[in-house]
Tab-separated table of C-alpha atoms and ligand atoms in Angstrom:
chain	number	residue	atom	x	y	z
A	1	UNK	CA	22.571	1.930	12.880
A	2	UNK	CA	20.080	4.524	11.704
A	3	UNK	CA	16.612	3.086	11.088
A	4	UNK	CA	15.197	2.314	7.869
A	5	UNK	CA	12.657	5.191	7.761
A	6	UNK	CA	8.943	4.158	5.956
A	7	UNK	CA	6.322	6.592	4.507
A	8	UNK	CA	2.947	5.076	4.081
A	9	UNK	CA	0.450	7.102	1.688
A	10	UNK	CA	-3.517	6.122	2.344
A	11	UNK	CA	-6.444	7.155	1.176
A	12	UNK	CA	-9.155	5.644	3.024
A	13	UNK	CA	-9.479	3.207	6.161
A	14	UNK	CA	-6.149	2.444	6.583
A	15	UNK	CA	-6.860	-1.106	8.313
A	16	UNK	CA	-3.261	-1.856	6.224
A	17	UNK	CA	-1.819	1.689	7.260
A	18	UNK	CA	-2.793	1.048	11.062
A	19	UNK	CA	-1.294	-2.773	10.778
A	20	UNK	CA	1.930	-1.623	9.631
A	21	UNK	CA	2.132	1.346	12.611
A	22	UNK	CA	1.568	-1.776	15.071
A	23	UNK	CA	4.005	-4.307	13.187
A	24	UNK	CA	6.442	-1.995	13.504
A	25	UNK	CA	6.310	-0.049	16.209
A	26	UNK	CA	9.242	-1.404	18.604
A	27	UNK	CA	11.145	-2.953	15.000
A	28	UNK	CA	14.711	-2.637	15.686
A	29	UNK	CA	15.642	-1.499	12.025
A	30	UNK	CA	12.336	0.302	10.653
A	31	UNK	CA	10.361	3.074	11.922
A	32	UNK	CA	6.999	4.365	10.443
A	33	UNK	CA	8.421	8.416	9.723
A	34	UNK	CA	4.557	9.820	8.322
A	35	UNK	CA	1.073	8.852	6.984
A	36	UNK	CA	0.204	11.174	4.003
A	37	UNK	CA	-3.399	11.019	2.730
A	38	UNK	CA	-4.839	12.971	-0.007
A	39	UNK	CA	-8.137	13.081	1.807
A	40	UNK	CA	-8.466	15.496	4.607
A	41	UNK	CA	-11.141	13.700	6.706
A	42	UNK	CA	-9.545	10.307	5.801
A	43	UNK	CA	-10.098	7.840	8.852
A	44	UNK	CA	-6.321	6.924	8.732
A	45	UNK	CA	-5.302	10.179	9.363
A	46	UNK	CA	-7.358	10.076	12.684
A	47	UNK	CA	-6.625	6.666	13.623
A	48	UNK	CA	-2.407	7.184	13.263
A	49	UNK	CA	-2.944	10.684	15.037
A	50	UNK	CA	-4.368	8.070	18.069
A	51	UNK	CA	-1.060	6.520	17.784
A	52	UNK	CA	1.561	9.368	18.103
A	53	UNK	CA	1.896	8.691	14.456
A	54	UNK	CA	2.923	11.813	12.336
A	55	UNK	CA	0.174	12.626	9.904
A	56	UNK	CA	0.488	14.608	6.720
A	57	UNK	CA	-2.540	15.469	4.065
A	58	UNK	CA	-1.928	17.296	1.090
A	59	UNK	CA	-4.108	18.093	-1.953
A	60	UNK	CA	-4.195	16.223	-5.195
A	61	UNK	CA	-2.478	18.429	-6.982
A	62	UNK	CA	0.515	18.950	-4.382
A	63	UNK	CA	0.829	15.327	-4.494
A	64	UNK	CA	0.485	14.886	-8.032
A	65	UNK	CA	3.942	17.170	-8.608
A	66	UNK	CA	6.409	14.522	-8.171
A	67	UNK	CA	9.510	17.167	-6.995
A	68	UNK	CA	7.203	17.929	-4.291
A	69	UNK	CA	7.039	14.366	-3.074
A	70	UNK	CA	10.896	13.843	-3.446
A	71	UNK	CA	11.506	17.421	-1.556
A	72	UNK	CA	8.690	15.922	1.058
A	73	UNK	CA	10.201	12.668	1.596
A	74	UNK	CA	14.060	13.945	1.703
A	75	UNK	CA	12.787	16.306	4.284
A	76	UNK	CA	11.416	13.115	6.698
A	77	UNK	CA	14.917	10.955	5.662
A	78	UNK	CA	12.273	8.359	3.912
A	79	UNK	CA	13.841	5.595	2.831
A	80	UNK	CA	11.047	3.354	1.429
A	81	UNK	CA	6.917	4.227	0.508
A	82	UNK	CA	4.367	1.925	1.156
A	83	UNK	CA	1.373	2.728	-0.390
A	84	UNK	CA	-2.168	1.113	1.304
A	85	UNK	CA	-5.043	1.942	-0.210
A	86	UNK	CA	-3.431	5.341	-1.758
A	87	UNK	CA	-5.973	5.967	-5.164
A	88	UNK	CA	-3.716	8.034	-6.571
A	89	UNK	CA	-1.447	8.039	-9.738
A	90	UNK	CA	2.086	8.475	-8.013
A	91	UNK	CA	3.937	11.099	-10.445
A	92	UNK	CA	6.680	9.748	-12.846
A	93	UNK	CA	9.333	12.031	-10.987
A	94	UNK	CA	9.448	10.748	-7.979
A	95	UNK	CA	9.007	7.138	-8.906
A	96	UNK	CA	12.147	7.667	-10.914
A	97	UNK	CA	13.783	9.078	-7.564
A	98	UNK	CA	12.495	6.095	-5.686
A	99	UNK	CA	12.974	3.159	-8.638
A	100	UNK	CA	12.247	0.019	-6.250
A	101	UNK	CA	11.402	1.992	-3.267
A	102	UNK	CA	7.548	2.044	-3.512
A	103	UNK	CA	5.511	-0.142	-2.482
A	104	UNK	CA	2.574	-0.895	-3.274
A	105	UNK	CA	-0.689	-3.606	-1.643
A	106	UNK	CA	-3.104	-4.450	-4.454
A	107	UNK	CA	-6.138	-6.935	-3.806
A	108	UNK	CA	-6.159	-9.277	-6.752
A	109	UNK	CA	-3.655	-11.762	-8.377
A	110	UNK	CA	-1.894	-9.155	-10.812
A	111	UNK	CA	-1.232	-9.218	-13.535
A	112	UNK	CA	-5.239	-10.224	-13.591
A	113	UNK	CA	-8.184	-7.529	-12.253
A	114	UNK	CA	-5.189	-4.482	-12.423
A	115	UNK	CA	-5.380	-1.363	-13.959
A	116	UNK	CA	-7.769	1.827	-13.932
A	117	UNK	CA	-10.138	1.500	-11.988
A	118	UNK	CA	-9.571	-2.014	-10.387
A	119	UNK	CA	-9.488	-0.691	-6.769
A	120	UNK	CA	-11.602	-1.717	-3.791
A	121	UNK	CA	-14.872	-3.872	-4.386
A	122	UNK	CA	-14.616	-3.266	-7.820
A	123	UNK	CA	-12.016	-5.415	-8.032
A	124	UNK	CA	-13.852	-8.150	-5.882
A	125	UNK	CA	-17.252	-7.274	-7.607
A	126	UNK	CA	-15.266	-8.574	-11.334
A	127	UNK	CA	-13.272	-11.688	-9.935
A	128	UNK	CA	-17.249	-12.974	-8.426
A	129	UNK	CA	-18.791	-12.210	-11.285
A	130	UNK	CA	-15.968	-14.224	-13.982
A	131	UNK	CA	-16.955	-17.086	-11.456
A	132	UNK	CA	-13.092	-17.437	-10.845
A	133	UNK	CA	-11.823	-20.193	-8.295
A	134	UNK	CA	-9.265	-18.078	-6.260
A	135	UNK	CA	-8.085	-14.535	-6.001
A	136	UNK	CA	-5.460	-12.960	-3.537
A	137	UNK	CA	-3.421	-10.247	-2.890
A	138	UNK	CA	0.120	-9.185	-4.594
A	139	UNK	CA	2.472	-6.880	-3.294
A	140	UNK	CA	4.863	-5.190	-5.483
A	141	UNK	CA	7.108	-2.075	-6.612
A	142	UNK	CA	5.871	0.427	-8.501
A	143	UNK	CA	6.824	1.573	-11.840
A	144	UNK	CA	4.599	4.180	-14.279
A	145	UNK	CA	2.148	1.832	-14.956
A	146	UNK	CA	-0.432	1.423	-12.634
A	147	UNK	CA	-0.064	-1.995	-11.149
A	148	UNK	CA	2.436	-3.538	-13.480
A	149	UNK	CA	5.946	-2.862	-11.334
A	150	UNK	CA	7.765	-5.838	-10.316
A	151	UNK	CA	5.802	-8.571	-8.086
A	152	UNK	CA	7.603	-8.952	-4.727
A	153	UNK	CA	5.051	-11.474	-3.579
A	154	UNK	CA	1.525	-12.798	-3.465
A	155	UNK	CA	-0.742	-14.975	-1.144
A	156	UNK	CA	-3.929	-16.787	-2.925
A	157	UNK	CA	-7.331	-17.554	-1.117
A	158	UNK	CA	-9.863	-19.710	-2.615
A	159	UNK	CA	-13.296	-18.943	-4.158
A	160	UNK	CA	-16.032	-21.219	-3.315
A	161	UNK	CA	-19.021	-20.986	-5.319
A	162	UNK	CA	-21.361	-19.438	-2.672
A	163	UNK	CA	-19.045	-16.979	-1.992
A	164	UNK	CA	-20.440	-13.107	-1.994
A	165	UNK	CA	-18.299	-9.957	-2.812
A	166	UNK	CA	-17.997	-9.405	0.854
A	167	UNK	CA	-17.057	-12.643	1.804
A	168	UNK	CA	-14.288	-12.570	-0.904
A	169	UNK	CA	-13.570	-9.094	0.548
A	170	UNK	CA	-13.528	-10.504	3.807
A	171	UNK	CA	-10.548	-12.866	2.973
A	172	UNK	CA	-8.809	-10.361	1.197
A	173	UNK	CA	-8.432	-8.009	4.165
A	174	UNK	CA	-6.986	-11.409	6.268
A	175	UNK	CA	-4.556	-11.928	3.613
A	176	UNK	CA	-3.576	-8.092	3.892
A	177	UNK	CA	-3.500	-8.437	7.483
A	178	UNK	CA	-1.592	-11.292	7.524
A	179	UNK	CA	1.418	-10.813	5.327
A	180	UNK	CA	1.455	-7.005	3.950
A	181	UNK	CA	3.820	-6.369	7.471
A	182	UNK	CA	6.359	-9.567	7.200
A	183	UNK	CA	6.419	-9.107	3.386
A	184	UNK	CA	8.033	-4.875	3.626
A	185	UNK	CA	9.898	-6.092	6.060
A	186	UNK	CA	11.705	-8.527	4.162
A	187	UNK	CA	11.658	-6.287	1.276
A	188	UNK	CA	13.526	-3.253	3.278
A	189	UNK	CA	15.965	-5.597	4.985
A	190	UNK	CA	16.818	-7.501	1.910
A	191	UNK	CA	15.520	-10.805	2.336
A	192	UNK	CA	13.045	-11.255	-0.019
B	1	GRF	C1	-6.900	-2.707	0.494
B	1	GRF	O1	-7.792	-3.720	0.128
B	1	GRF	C2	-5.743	-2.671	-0.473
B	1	GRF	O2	-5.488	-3.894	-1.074
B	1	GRF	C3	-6.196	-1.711	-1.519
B	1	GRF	O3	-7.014	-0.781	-0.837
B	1	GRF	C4	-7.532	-1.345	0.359
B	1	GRF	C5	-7.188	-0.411	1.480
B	1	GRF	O4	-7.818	-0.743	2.665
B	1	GRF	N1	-5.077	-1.167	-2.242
B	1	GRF	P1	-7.428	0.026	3.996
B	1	GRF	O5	-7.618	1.513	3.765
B	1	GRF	O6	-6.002	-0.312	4.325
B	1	GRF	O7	-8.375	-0.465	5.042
């Protein structure tokens, strides 16, 4: 049986890129076939090099031509995308290509703190400051809205009052950690 073949498109640190290279690294049905990032000195880039991981950066406005993307990812036989920390608006072409095959990690209970520019510790920053008593992360496809596609799952953490931004962030990234690998695989092999 051929492998299940996943792209992952970062931006930034790539703690969630890096965790899926690991997770599935001897999986009998998926294989990690690139990491794309927009941003040429991204750590990710250097960190999946480290790991005999193929790495790929192209320019915002190569990525932002979706045919270029489809032509990209029919080249590497990519079944699935995951994107992890990817700030980028993925263009309606290719979604349309890949209806229900993009994935995407955002840290906040959607449909709540979603949206332009609800990314990073701006998102954390806004669920401190509306004193709320939980937040989380949700996982889920991605359609042309930014973070409105279909929720595949989501984990919840609590809030205590003397919480700070980073210790919210903090849990977020153990959530991530935790179930962003289980929760693609069950996705790509049908299970969820
Ligand atoms: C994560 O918090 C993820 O939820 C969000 O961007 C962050 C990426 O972190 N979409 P990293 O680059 O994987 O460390």
């Amino acid at each position: 049986m051929n492998k299940k073949r996943v792209a992952i498109f970062a931006s930034g640190t790539g703690s969630n890129a890096i965790n899926l290279i690991g997770y599935f690294k001897e999986h009998k049905a998926i294989e990690i076939g690139f990491i794309l990032s927009n941003k040429k000195d991204a750590l990710v880039l250097e960190s999946a090099k480290k790991l005999d991981v193929q790495t790929l950066f192209f320019s915002n406005s190569e990525v932002s031509k979706g045919h270029f993307l489809i032509e990209l990812c029919k080249t590497h036989h990519i079944d699935y995308v995951v994107l992890a920390g990817y700030l980028r608006l993925i263009p309606e072409g290719f979604i349309d290509v890949f209806s229900e095959k993009i994935i995407n990690l955002h840290p906040s209970l959607l449909p709540n703190y979603g949206g332009k520019g609800m990314y990073g510790s701006n998102v954390h920053k806004a669920v401190i400051e509306n004193r709320e008593k939980e937040s989380g992360i949700s996982i889920h496809y991605v359609n042309q809205k930014f973070d409105e596609g279909r929720i595949i799952a989501q984990f919840k953490c609590p809030i205590y009052s003397t919480d700070t931004v980073k210790d919210l962030e903090d849990k977020i990234r153990s959530l991530e950690q935790s179930y962003l690998p289980v929760v693609v695989e069950k996705t790509i092999m049908e299970i969820v």
